[in-house]
GROMACS .gro file of C-alpha atoms in nm:
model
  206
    1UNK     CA    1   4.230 -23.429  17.716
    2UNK     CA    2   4.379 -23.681  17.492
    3UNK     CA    3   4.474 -23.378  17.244
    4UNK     CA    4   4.626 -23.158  17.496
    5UNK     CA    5   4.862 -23.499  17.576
    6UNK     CA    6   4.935 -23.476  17.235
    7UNK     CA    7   5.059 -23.138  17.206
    8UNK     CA    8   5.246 -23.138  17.496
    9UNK     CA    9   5.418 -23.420  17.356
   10UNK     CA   10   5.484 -23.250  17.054
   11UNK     CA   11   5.648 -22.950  17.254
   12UNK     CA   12   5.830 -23.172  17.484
   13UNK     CA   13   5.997 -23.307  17.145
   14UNK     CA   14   6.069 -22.987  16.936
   15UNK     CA   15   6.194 -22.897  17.307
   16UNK     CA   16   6.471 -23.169  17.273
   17UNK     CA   17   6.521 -23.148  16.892
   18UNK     CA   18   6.583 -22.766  16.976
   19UNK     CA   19   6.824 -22.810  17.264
   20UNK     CA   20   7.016 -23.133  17.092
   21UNK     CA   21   7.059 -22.826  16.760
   22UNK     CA   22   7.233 -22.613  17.036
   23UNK     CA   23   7.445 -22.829  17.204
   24UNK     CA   24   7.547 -22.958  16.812
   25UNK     CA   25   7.647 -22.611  16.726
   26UNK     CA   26   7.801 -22.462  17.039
   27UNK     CA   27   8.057 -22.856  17.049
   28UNK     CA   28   8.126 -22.689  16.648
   29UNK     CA   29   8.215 -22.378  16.737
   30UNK     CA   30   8.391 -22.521  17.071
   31UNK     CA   31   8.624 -22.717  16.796
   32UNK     CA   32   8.695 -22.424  16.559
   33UNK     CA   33   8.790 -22.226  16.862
   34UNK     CA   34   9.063 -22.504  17.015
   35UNK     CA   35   9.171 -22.541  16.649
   36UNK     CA   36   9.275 -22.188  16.617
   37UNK     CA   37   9.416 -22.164  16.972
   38UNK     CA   38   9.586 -22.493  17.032
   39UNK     CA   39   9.840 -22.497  16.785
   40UNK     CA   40  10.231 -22.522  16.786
   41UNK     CA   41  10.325 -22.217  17.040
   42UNK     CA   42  10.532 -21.919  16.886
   43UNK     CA   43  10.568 -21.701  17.209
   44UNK     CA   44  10.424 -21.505  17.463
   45UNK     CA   45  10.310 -21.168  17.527
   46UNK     CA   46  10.567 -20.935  17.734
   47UNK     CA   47  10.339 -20.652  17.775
   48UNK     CA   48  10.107 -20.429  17.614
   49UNK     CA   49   9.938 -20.091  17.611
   50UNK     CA   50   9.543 -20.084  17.548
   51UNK     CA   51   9.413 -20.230  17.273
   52UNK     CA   52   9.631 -20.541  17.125
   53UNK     CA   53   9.442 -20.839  16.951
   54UNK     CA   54   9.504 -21.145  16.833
   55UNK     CA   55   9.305 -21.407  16.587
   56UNK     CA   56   9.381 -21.755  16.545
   57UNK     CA   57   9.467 -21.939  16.234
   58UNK     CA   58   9.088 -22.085  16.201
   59UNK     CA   59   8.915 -21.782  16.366
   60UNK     CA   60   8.729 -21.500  16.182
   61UNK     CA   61   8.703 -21.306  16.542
   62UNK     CA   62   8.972 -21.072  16.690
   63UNK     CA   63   9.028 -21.180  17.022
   64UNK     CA   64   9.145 -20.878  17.326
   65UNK     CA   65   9.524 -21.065  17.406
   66UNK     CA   66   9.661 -20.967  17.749
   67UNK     CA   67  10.004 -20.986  17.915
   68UNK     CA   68  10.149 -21.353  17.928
   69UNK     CA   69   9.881 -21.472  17.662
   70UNK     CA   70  10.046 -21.719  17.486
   71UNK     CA   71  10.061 -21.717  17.085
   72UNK     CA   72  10.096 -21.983  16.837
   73UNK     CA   73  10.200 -22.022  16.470
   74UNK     CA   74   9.947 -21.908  16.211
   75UNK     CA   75   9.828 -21.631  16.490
   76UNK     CA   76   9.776 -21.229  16.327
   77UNK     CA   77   9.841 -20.971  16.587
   78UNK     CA   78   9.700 -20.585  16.575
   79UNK     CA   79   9.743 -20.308  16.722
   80UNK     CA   80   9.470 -20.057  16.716
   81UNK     CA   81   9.518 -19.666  16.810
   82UNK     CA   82   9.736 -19.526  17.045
   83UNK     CA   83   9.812 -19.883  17.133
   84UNK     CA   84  10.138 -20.084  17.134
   85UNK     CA   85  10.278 -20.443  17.208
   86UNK     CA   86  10.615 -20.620  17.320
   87UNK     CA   87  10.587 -20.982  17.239
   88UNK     CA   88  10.857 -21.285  17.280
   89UNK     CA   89  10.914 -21.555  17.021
   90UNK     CA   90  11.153 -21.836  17.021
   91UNK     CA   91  11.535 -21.853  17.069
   92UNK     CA   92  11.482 -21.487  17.280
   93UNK     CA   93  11.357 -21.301  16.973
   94UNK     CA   94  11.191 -20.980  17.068
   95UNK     CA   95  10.952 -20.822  16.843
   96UNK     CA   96  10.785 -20.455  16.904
   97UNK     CA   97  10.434 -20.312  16.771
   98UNK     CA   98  10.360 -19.976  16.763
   99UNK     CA   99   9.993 -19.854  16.666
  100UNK     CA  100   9.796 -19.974  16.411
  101UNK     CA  101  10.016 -20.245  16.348
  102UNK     CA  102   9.942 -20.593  16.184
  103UNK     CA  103  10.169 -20.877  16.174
  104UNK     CA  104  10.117 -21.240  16.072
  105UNK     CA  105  10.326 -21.487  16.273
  106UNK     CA  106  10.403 -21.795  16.016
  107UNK     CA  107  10.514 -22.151  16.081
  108UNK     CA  108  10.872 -22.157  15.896
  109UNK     CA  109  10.876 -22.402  15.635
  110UNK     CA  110  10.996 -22.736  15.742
  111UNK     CA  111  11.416 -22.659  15.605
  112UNK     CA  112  11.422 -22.351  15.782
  113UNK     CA  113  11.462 -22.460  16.122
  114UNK     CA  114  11.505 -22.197  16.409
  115UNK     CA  115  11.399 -21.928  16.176
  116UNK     CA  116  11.067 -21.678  16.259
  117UNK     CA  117  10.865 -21.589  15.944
  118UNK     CA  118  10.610 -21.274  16.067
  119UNK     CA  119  10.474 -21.102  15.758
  120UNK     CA  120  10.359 -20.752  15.829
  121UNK     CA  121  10.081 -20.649  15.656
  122UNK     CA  122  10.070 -20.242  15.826
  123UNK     CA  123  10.248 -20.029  16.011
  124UNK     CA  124  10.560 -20.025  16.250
  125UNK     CA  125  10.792 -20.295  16.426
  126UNK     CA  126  11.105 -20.334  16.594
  127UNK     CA  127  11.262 -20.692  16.582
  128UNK     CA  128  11.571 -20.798  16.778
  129UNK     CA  129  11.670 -21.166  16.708
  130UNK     CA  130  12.001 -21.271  16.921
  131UNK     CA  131  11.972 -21.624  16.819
  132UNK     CA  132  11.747 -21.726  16.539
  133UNK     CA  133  11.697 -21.561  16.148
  134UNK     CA  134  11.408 -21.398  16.106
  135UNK     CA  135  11.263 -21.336  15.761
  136UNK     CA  136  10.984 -21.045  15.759
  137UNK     CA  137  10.746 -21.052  15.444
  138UNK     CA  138  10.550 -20.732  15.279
  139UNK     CA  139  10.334 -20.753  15.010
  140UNK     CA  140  10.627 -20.587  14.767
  141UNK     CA  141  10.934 -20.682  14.971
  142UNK     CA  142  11.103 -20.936  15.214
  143UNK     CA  143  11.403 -20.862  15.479
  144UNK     CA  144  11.652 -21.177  15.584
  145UNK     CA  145  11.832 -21.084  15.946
  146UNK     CA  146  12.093 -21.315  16.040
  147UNK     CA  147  12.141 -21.392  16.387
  148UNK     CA  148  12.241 -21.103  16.613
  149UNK     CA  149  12.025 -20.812  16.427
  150UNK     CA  150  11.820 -20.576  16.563
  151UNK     CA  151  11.597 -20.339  16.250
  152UNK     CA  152  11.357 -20.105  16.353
  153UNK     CA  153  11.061 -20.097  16.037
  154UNK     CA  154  10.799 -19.757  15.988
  155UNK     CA  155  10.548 -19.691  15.750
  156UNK     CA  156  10.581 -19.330  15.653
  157UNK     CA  157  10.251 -19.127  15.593
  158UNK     CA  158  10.238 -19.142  15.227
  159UNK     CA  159  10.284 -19.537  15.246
  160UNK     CA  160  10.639 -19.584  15.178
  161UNK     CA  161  10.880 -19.807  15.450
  162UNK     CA  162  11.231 -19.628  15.627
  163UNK     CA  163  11.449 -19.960  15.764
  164UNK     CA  164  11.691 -19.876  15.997
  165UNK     CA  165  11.945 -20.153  16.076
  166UNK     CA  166  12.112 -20.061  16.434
  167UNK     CA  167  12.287 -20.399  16.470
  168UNK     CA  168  12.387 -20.731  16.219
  169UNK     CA  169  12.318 -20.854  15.875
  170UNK     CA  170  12.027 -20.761  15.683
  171UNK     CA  171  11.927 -20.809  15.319
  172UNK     CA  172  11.681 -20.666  15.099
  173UNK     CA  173  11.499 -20.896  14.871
  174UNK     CA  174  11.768 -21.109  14.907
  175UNK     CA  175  12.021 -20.846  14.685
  176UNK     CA  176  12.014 -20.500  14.848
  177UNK     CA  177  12.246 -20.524  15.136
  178UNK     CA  178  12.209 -20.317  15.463
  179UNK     CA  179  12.433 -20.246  15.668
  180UNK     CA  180  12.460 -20.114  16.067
  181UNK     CA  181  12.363 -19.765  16.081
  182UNK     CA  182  12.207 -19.736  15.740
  183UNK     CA  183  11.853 -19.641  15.688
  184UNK     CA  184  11.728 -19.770  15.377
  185UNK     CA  185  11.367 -19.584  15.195
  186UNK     CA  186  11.143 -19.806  14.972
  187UNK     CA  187  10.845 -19.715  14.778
  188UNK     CA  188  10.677 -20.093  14.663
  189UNK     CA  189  10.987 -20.288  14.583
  190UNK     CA  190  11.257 -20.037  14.466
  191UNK     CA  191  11.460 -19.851  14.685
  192UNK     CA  192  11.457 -19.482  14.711
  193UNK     CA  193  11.726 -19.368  14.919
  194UNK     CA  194  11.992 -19.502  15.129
  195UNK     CA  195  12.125 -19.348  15.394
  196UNK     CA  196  12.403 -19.356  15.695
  197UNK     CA  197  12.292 -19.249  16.032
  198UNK     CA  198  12.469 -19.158  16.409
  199UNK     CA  199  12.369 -19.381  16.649
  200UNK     CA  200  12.169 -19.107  16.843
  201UNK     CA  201  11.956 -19.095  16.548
  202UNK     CA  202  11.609 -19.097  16.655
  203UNK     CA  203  11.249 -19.207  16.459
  204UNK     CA  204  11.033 -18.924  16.337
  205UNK     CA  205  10.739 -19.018  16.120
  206UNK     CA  206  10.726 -18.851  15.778
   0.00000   0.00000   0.00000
């Protein structure tokens, strides 16, 4: 009798060490998630068309991110197949994903106020920026818009980038100018081919 007391007691206490291990890791895990998600917000999700994700700052999962989600600083953002997204960030700057898209919203260094920093990693974007600069980072090259510009971005097939600039001030790597209605080819960091376009010039993937 006395041992059967004694094992039970034993169970009873791996019970609690167990449960107390649990509740440890789930409050961890509980903090890594508000971490990544409760950060300075960047915008808010317009709309969206199947799959769009997003992943925090201090996240290693891709969350599904629907209509009116917000988003905050340090956030990536995909797009996976046949899937697109029409997001809103500050001073009414409008930013548009196409498929298999992945951008990097960034918190703008501390002199740059009122300018967005996304770097795009993949893929295609449209950015319209009435109010704020926007600086957009690749691996190989960087765009500056001033206030007022509106650049549609695509990755061609064989890797290369075609920027078209429909309205305002753009620069290239802080030299290579663009102007409205020009749409300027790079392949890495040197520029390919520049050139002027009608206005009812219309996108076709190379």
């Amino acid at each position: 009798m006395s041992s059967k007391r004694s094992d039970r007691k034993i169970i009873i206490v791996l019970l609690l060490a167990l449960f107390t291990e649990v509740f440890v890791l789930a409050f961890d895990l509980y903090r890594v998630d508000s971490k990544s998600h409760h950060g300075k917000i960047a915008g808010y999700i317009i709309s969206k068309e199947n799959k769009f994700l997003r992943r925090g700052d201090e996240s290693l999962i891709w969350d599904s991110a629907q209509k009116g989600d917000e988003l905050f600083y340090n956030d990536s953002v995909m797009t996976l197949s046949q899937s697109q997204a029409h997001i809103y960030l500050q001073e009414k700057t409008e930013v548009t994903l196409s498929e298999n898209t992945l951008v990097l919203i960034e918190s703008a260094e501390a002199d740059s106020k009122n300018e967005i920093h996304l770097k795009l990693s993949r893929g295609d974007l449209s950015a319209r920026n009435p109010y704020a600069r926007t600086r957009i980072d690749h691996t190989d090259w960087n765009l500056n818009l001033e206030k007022g510009s509106d650049v549609d971005i695509r990755e061609t097939l064989n890797g290369q980038f075609q920027i078209q600039v429909k309205a305002g001030e753009v620069q290239l790597n802080g030299q290579q100018k663009i102007n409205k209605d020009q749409v300027i080819e790079i392949n890495g960091a040197a520029v390919q081919s520049i050139q002027n376009i009608s206005r009812e010039f219309s996108w076709e993937k190379s």
